Each structure stands twice: as structure tokens, then as C-alpha cells.
Short mmCIF file of N, CA and C in Angstrom, two decimals:
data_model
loop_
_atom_site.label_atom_id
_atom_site.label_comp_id
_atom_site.label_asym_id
_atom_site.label_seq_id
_atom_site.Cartn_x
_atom_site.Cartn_y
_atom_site.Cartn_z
N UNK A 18 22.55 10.60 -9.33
CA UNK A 18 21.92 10.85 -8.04
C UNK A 18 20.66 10.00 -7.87
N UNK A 19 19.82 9.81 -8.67
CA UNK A 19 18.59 8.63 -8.50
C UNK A 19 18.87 7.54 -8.48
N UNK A 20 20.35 6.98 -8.82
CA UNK A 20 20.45 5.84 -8.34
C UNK A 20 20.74 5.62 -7.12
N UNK A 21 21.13 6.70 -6.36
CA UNK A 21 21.30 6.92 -5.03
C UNK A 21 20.54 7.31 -4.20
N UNK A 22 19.21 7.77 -4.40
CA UNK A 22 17.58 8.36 -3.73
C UNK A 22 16.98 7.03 -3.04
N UNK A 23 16.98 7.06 -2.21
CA UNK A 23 15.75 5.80 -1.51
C UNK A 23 14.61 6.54 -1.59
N UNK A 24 13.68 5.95 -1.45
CA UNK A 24 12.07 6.19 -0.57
C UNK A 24 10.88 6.71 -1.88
N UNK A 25 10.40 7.93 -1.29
CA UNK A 25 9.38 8.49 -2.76
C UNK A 25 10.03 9.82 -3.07
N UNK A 26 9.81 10.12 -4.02
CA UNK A 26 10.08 11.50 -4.83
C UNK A 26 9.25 11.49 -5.85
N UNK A 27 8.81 12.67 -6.12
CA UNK A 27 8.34 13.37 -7.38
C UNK A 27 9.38 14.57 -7.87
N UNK A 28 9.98 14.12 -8.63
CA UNK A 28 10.87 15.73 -8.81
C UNK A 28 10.49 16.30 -10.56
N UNK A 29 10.42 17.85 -10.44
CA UNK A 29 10.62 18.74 -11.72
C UNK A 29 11.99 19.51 -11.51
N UNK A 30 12.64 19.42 -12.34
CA UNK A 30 13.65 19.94 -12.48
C UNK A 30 13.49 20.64 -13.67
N UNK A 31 13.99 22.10 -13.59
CA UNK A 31 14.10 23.06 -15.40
C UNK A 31 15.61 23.64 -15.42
N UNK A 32 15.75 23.60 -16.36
CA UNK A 32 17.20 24.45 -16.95
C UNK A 32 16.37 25.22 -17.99
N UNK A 33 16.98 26.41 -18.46
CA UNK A 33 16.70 27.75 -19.33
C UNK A 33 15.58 26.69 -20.51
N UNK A 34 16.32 25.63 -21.30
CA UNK A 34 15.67 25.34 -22.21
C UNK A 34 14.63 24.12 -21.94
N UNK A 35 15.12 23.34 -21.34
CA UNK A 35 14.55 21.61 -20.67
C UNK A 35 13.90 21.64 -19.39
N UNK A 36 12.53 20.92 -19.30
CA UNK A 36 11.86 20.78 -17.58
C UNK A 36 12.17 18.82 -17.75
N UNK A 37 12.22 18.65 -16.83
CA UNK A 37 12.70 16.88 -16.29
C UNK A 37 11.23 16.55 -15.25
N UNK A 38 10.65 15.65 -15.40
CA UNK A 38 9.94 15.07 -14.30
C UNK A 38 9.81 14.21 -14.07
N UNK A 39 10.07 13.59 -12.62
CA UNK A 39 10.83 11.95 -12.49
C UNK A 39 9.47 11.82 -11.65
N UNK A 40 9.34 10.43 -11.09
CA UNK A 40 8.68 10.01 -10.12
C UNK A 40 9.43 8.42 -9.91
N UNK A 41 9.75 8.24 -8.78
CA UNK A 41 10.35 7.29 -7.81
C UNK A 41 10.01 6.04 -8.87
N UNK A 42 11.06 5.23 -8.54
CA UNK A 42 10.93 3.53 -9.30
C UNK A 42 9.46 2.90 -8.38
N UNK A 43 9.45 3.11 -7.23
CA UNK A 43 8.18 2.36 -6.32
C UNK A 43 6.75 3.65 -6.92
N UNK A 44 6.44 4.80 -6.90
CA UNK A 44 5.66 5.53 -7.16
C UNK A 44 4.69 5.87 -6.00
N UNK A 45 5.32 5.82 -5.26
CA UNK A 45 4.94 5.92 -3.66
C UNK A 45 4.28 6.90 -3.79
N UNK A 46 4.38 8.38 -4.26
CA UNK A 46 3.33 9.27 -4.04
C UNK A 46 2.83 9.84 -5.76
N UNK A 47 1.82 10.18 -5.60
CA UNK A 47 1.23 10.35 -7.59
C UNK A 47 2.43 11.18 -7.86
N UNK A 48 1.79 11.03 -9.26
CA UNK A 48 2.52 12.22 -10.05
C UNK A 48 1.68 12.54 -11.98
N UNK A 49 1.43 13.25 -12.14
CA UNK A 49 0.30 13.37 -13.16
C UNK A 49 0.68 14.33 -14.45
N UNK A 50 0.61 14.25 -15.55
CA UNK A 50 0.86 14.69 -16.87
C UNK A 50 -0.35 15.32 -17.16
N UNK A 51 -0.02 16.64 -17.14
CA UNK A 51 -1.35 17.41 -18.12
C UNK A 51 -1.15 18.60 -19.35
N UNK A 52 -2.26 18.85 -19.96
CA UNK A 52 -1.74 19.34 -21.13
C UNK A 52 -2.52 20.92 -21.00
N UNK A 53 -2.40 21.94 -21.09
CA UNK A 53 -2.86 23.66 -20.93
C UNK A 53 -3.42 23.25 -21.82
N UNK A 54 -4.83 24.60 -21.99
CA UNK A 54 -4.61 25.14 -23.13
C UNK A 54 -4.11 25.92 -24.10
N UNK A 55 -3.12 26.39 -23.59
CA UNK A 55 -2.13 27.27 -24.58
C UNK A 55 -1.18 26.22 -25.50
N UNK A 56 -1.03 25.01 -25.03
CA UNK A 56 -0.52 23.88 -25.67
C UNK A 56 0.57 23.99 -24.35
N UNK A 57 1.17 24.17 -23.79
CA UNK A 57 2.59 23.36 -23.20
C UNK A 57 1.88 22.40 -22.11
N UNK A 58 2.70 22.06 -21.39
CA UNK A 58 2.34 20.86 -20.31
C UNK A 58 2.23 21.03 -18.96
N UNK A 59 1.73 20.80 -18.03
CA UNK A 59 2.04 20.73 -16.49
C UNK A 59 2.28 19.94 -15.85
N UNK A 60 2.80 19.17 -14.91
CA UNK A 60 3.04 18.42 -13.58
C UNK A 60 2.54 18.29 -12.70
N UNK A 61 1.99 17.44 -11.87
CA UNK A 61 1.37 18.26 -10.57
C UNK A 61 1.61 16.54 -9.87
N UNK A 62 1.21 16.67 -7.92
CA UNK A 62 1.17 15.14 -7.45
C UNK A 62 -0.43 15.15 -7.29
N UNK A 63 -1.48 15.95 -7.43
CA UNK A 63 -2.77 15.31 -7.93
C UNK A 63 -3.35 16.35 -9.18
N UNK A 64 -4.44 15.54 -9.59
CA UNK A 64 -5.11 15.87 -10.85
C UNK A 64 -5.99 17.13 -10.50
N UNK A 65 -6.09 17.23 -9.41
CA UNK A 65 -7.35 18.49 -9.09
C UNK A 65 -6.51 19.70 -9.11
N UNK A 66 -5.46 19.60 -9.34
CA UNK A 66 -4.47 20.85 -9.51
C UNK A 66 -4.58 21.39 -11.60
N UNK A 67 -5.12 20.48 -12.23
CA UNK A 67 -5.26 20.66 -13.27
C UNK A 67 -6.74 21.60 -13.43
N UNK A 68 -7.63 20.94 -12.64
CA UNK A 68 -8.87 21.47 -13.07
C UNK A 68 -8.63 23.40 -12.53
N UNK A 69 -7.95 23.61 -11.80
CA UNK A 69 -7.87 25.18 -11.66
C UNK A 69 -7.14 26.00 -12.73
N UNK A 70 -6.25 25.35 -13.80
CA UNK A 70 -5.78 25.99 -14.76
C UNK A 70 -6.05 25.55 -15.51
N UNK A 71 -7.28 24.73 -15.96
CA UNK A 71 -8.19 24.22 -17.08
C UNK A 71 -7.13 23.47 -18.03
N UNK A 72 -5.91 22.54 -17.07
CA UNK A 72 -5.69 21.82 -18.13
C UNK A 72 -6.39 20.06 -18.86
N UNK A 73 -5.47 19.55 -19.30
CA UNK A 73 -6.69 18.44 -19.75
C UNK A 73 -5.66 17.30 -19.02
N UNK A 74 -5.99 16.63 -17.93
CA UNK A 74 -5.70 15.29 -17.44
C UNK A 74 -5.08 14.30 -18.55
N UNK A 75 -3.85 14.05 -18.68
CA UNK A 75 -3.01 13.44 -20.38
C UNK A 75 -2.87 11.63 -19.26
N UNK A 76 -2.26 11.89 -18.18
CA UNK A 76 -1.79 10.06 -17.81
C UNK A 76 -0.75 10.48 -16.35
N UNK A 77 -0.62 9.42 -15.87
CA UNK A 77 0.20 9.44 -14.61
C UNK A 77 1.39 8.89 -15.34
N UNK A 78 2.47 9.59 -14.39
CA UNK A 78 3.70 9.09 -14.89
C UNK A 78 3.83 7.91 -14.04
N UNK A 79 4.69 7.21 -15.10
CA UNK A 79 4.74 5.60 -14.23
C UNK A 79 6.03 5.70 -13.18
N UNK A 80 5.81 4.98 -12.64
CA UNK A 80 7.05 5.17 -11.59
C UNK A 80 8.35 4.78 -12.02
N UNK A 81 9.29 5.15 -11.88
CA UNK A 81 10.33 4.93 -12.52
C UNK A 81 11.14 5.74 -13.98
N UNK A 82 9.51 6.44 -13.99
CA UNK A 82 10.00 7.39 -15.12
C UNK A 82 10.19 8.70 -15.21
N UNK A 83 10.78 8.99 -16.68
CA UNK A 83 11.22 10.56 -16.51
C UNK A 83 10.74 10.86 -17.93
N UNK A 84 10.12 12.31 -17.56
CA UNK A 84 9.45 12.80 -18.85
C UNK A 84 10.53 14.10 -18.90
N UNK A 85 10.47 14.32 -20.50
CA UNK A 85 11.46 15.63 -20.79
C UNK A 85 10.62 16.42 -21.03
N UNK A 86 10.30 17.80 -21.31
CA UNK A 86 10.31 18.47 -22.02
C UNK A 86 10.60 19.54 -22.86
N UNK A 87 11.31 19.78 -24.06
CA UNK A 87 11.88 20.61 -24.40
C UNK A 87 11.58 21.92 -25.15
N UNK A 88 11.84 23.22 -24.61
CA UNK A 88 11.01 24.52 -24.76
C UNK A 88 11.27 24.30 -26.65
N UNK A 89 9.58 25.13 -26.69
CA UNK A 89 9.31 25.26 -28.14
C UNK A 89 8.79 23.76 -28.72
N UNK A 90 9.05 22.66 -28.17
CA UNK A 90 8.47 21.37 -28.73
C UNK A 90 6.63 21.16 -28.18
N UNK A 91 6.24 21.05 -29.15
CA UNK A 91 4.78 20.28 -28.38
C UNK A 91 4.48 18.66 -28.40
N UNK A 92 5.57 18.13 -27.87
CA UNK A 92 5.80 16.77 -27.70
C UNK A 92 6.67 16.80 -26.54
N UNK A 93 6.55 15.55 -25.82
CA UNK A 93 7.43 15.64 -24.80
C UNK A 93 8.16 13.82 -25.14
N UNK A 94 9.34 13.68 -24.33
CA UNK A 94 9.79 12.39 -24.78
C UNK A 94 9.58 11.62 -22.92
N UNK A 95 9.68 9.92 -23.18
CA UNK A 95 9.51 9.51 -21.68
C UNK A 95 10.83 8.55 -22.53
N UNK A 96 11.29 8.33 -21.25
CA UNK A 96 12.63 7.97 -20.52
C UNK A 96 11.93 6.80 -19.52
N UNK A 97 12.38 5.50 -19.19
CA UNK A 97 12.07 4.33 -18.52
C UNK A 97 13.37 4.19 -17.43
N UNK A 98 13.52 5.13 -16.78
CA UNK A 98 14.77 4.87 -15.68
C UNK A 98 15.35 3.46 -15.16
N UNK A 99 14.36 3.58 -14.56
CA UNK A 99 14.01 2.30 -13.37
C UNK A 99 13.18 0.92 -13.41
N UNK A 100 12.83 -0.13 -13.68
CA UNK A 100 12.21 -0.79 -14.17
C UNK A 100 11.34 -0.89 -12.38
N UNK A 101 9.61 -0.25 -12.81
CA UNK A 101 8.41 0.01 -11.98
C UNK A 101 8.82 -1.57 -11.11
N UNK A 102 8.38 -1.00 -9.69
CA UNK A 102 8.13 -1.78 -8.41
C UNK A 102 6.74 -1.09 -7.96
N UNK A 103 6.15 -1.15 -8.76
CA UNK A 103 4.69 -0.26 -7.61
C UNK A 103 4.56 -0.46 -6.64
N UNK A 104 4.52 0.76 -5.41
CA UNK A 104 4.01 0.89 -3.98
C UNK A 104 3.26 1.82 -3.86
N UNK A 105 2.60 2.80 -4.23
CA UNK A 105 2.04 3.54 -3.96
C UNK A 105 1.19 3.49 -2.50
N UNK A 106 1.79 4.75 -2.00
CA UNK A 106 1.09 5.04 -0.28
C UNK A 106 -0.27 4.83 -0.24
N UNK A 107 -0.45 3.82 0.45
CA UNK A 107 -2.17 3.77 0.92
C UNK A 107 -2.84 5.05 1.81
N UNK A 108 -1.81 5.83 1.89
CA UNK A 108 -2.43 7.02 2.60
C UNK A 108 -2.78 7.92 1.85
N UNK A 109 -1.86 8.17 0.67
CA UNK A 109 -2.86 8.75 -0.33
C UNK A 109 -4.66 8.85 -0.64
N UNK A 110 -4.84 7.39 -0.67
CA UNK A 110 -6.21 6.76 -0.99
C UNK A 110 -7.20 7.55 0.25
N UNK A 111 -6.20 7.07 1.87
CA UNK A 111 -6.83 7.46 2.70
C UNK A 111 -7.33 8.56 3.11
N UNK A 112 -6.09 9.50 3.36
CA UNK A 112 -5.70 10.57 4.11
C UNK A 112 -5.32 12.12 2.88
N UNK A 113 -4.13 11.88 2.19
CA UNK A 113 -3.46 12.74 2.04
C UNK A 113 -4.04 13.61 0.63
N UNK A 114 -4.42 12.60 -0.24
CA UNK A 114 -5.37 13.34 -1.34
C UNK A 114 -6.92 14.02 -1.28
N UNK A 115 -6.84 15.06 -2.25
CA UNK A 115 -8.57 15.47 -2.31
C UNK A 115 -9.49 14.84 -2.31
N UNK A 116 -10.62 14.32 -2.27
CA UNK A 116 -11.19 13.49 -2.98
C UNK A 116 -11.99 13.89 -4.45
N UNK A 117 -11.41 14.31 -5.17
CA UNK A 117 -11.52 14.86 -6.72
C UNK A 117 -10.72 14.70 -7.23
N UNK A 118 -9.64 13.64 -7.08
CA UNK A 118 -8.30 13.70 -7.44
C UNK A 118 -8.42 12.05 -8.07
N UNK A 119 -7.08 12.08 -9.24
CA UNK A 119 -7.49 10.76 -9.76
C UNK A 119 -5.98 10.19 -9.26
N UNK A 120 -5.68 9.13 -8.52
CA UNK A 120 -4.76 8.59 -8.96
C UNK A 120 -4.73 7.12 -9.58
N UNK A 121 -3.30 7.15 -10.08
CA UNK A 121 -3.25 5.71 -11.31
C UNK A 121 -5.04 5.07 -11.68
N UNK A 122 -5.19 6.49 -12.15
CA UNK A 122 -6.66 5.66 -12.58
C UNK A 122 -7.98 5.64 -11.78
N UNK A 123 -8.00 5.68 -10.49
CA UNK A 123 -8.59 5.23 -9.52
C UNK A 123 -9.34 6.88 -9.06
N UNK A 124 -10.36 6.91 -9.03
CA UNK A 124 -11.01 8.29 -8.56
C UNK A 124 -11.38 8.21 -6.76
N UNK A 125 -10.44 9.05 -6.17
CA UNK A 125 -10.06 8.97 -4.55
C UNK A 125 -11.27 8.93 -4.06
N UNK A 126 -12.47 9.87 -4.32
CA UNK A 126 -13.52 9.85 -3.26
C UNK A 126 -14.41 8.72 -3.85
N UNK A 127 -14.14 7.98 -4.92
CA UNK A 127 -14.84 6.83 -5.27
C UNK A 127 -14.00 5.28 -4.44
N UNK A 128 -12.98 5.31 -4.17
CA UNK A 128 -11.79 4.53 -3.68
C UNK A 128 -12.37 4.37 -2.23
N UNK A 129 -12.54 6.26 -1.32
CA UNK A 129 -12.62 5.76 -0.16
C UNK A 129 -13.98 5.18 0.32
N UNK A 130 -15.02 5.56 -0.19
CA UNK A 130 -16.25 5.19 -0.41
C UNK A 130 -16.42 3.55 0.12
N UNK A 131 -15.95 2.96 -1.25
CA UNK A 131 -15.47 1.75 -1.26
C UNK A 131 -14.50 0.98 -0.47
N UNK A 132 -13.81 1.52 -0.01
CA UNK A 132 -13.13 1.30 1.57
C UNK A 132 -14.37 0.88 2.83
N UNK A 133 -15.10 2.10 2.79
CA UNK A 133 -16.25 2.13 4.16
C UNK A 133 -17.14 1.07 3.49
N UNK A 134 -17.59 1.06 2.79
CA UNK A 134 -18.69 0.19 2.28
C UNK A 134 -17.54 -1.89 2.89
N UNK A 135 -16.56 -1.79 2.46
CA UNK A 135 -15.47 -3.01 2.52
C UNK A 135 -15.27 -2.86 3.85
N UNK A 136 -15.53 -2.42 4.63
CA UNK A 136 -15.10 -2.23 5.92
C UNK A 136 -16.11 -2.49 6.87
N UNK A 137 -17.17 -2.14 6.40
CA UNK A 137 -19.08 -2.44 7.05
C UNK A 137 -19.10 -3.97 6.69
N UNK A 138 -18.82 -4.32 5.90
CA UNK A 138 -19.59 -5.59 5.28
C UNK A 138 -18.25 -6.86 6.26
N UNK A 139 -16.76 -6.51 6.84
CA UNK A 139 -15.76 -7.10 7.52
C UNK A 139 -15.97 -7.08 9.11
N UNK A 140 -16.99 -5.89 9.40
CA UNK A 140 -16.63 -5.85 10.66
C UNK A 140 -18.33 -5.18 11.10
N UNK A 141 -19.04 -6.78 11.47
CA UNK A 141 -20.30 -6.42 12.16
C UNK A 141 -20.48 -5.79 13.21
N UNK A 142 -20.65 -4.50 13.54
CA UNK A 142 -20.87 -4.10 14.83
C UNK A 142 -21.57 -3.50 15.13
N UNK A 143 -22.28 -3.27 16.43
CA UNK A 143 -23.64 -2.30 16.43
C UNK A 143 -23.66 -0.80 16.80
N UNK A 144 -24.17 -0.13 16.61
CA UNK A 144 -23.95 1.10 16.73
C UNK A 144 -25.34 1.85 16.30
N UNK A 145 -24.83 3.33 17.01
CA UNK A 145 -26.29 4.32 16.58
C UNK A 145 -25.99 4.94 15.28
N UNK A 146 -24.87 5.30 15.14
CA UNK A 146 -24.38 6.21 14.13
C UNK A 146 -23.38 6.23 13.39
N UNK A 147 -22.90 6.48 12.35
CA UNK A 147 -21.40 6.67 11.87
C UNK A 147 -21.40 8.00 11.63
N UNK A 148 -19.99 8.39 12.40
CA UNK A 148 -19.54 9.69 12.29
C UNK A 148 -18.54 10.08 11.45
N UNK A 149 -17.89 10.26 10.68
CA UNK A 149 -17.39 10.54 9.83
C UNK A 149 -15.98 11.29 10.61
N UNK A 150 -14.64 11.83 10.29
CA UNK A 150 -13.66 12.82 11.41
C UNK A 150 -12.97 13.17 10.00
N UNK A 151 -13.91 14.21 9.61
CA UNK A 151 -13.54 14.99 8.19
C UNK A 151 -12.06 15.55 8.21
N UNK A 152 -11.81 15.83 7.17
CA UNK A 152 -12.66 15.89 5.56
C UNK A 152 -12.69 14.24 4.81
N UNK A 153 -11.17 13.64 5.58
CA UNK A 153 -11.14 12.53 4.36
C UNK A 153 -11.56 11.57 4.86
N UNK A 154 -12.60 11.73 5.83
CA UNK A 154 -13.38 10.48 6.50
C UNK A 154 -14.66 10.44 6.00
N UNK A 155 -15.17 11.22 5.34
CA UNK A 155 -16.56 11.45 5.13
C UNK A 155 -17.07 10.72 3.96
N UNK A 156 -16.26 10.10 2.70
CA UNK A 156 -16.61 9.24 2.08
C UNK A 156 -16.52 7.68 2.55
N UNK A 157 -15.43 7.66 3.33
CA UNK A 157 -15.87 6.32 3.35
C UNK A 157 -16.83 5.81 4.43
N UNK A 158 -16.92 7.21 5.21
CA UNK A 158 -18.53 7.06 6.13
C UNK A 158 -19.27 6.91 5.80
N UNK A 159 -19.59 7.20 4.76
CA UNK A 159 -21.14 7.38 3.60
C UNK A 159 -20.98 6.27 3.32
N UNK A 160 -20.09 5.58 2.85
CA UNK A 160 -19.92 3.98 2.39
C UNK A 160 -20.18 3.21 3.47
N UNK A 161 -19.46 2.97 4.69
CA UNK A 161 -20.18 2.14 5.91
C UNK A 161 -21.79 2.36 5.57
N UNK A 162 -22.00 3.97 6.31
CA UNK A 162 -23.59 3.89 6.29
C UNK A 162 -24.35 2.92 5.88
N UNK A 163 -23.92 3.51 4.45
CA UNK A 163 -24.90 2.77 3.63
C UNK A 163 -24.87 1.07 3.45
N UNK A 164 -23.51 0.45 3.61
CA UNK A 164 -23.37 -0.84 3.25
C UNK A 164 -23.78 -1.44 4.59
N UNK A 165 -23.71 -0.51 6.25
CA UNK A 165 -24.08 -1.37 7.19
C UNK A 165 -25.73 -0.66 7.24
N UNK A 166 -26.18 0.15 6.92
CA UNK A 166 -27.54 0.73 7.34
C UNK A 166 -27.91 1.40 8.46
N UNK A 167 -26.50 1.88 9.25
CA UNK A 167 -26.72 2.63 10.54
C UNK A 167 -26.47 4.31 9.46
N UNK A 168 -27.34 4.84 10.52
CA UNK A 168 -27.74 6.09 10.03
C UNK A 168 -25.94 6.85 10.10
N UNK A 169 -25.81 7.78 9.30
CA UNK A 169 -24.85 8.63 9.41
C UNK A 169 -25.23 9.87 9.83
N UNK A 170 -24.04 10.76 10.49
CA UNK A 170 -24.55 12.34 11.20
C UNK A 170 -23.16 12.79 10.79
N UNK A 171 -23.24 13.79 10.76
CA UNK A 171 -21.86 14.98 10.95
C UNK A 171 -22.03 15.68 12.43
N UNK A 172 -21.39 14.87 13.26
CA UNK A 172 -21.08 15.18 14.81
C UNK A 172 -19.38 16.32 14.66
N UNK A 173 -18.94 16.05 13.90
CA UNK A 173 -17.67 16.36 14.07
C UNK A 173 -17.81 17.35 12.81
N UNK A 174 -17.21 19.07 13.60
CA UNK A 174 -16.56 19.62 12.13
C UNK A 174 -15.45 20.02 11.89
N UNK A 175 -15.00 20.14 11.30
CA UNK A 175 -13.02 20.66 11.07
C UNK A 175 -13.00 22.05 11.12
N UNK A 176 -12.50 22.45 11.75
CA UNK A 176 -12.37 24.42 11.09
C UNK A 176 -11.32 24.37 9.99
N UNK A 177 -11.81 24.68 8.72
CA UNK A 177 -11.35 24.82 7.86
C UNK A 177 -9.87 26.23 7.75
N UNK A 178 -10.16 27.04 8.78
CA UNK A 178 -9.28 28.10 9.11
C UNK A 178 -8.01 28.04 9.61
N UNK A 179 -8.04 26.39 10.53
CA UNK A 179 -6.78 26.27 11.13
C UNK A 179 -5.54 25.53 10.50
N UNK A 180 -5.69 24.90 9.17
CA UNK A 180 -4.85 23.97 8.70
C UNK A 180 -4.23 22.62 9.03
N UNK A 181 -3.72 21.95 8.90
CA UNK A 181 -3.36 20.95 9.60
C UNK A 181 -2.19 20.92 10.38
N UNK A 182 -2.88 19.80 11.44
CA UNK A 182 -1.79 20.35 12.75
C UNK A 182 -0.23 19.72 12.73
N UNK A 183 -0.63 18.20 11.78
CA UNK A 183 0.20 17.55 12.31
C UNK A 183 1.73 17.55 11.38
N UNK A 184 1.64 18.82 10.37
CA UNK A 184 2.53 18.66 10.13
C UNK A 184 3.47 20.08 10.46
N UNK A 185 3.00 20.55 11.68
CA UNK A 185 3.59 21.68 12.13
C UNK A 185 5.02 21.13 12.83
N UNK A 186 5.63 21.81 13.19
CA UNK A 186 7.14 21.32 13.23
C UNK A 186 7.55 21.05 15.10
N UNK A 187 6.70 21.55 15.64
CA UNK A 187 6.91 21.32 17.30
C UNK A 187 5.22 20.57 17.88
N UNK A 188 5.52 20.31 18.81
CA UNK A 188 4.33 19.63 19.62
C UNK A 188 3.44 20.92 20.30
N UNK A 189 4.09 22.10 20.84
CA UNK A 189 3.87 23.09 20.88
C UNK A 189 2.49 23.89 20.64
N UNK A 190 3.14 24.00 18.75
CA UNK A 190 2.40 24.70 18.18
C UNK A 190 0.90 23.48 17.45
N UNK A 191 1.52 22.05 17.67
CA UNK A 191 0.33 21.26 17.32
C UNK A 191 -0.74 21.80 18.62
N UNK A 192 -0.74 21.66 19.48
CA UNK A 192 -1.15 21.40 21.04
C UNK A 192 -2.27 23.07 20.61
N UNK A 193 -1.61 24.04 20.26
CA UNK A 193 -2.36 25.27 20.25
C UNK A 193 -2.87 25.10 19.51
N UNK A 194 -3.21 25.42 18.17
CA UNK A 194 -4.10 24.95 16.96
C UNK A 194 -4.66 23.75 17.58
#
């Protein structure tokens, strides 16, 4: 069947004794190896999912690969499926991750930062303010700011209560929220 999957996937799969965790030959969206402390392992598509069950951040799975693990072992084995095409979604970086989250290495709210700061220094323009259109705008606002020297404000706030709209399933229910 994965030779037959287009696009991105992260999959865990378990049977009674064995858990499987693949991530796509391109690696389009993360996928992260961590270790409990009770000793077994976890999965997750970001790292900030570790820090709530205090596990320890072990490595990203590479794309293309598949990790086993088999109940009662405290070792796990990796499997090289696919020989890696890295793509990983730039929306990740942008949009879709925490910014406490690590992917392939790269610490997100340090990434987008560095975006705004790369983005001030490409595109001279004048202005009173940079506004930030939170949550995942607010680092690399701080980065403009600072790399162009126009003051920053928080004009804009999110209600944290309503969730996001846009992945509600009608136009409808986007439009109300």
C-alpha cells in the first residue's frame, strides 16, 4: 500500500504485539521519536507533544522511513523504505506548528523570527507599525520589528475560545465563528 500512497502521511499503525511508524518518502509533514520515562517510546507530528508527557525528544524520523517497535523490547529497529526526497511543508514553519516545536532540527518560533527579520531587510517599506495576525504571526513580527525598526503593537487578538475556522467543513459554519 505505500507504494501506492501519494502526497504526505505520518502513519502509526499497532497490532497486539508490534507499533509501525512511517512518515512519507518526501516528509511533507514532521514526524518525531521520543523516549517516556517509563522506558517505551512515543510518536507524535510535533515535539511539544513530548514535553506534556515528559518524554525525552530521541530524532525525527526521516522521511521515507519506518520505525518498528516491538512490545517488551527497549530498542526499536528503522527500516529505510523509500530512498528520502525531502519536501517538507513550508507551512509548517509558517502556519501549522507551535512555536515550541522542533522540526528536522530547526526550532519553529526561532525559524519564524528569522523569516520576519529576512523579510524586513527584502522589502523596504514605510510604515507606523507592525502588527502581527496571531498566534503564528507574532514571531516573525518581532523579527521585522526589530530588523526594520518600526515599532511593533498587538492591534489584533485571536479569541482563543473559538478554534480555527478554516478547517471547519462548510462556509457556513466558517462565516459564524
Amino acid at each position: 500500500a505505500l507504494n501506492i500512497i501519494k502526497g504526505a502521511y505520518c502513519l502509526r499503525i499497532q497490532s497486539r504485539s508490534k507499533m509501525f511508524a512511517i512518515r512519507d518518502r518526501y516528509g511533507i509533514r514532521p514526524f518525531s521519536l521520543g523516549k517516556l520515562p517509563s522506558g517505551g517510546f512515543i510518536v507524535a507530528s510535533e515535539t511539544c507533544a513530548f514535553d506534556l508527557v515528559g518524554a525525552e525528544f530521541i530524532r525525527d524520523i526521516k522521511p521515507g522511513e519506518m520505525i518498528v517497535f516491538e512490545k517488551g523490547s527497549s530498542e526499536y529497529k528503522s527500516i529505510q523504505l523509500f530512498e528520502p526526497d525531502p519536501h517538507i511543508c513550508a507551512f509548517e514553519y509558517i502556519y501549522f506548528a507551535r512555536p515550541d516545536s522542533v522540526i528536522d532540527g530547526k526550532n519553529v518560533y526561532e525559524i519564524r523570527e528569522k523569516m520576519g527579520r529576512a523579510l524586513a531587510k527584502n522589502s523596504k517599506i514605510e510604515a507606523d507599525i507592525v502588527i502581527p495576525v496571531p498566534d503564528s504571526g507574532v514571531a516573525s513580527s518581532l523579527g521585522y520589528a526589530h530588523e526594520s525598526g518600526i515599532p511593533y503593537e498587538m492591534a489584533i487578538v485571536r479569541n482563543h475560545y473559538v478554534g480555527r475556522t478554516f478547517i471547519e467543513p462548510t462556509q457556513e459554519i466558517r462565516d459564524l465563528k
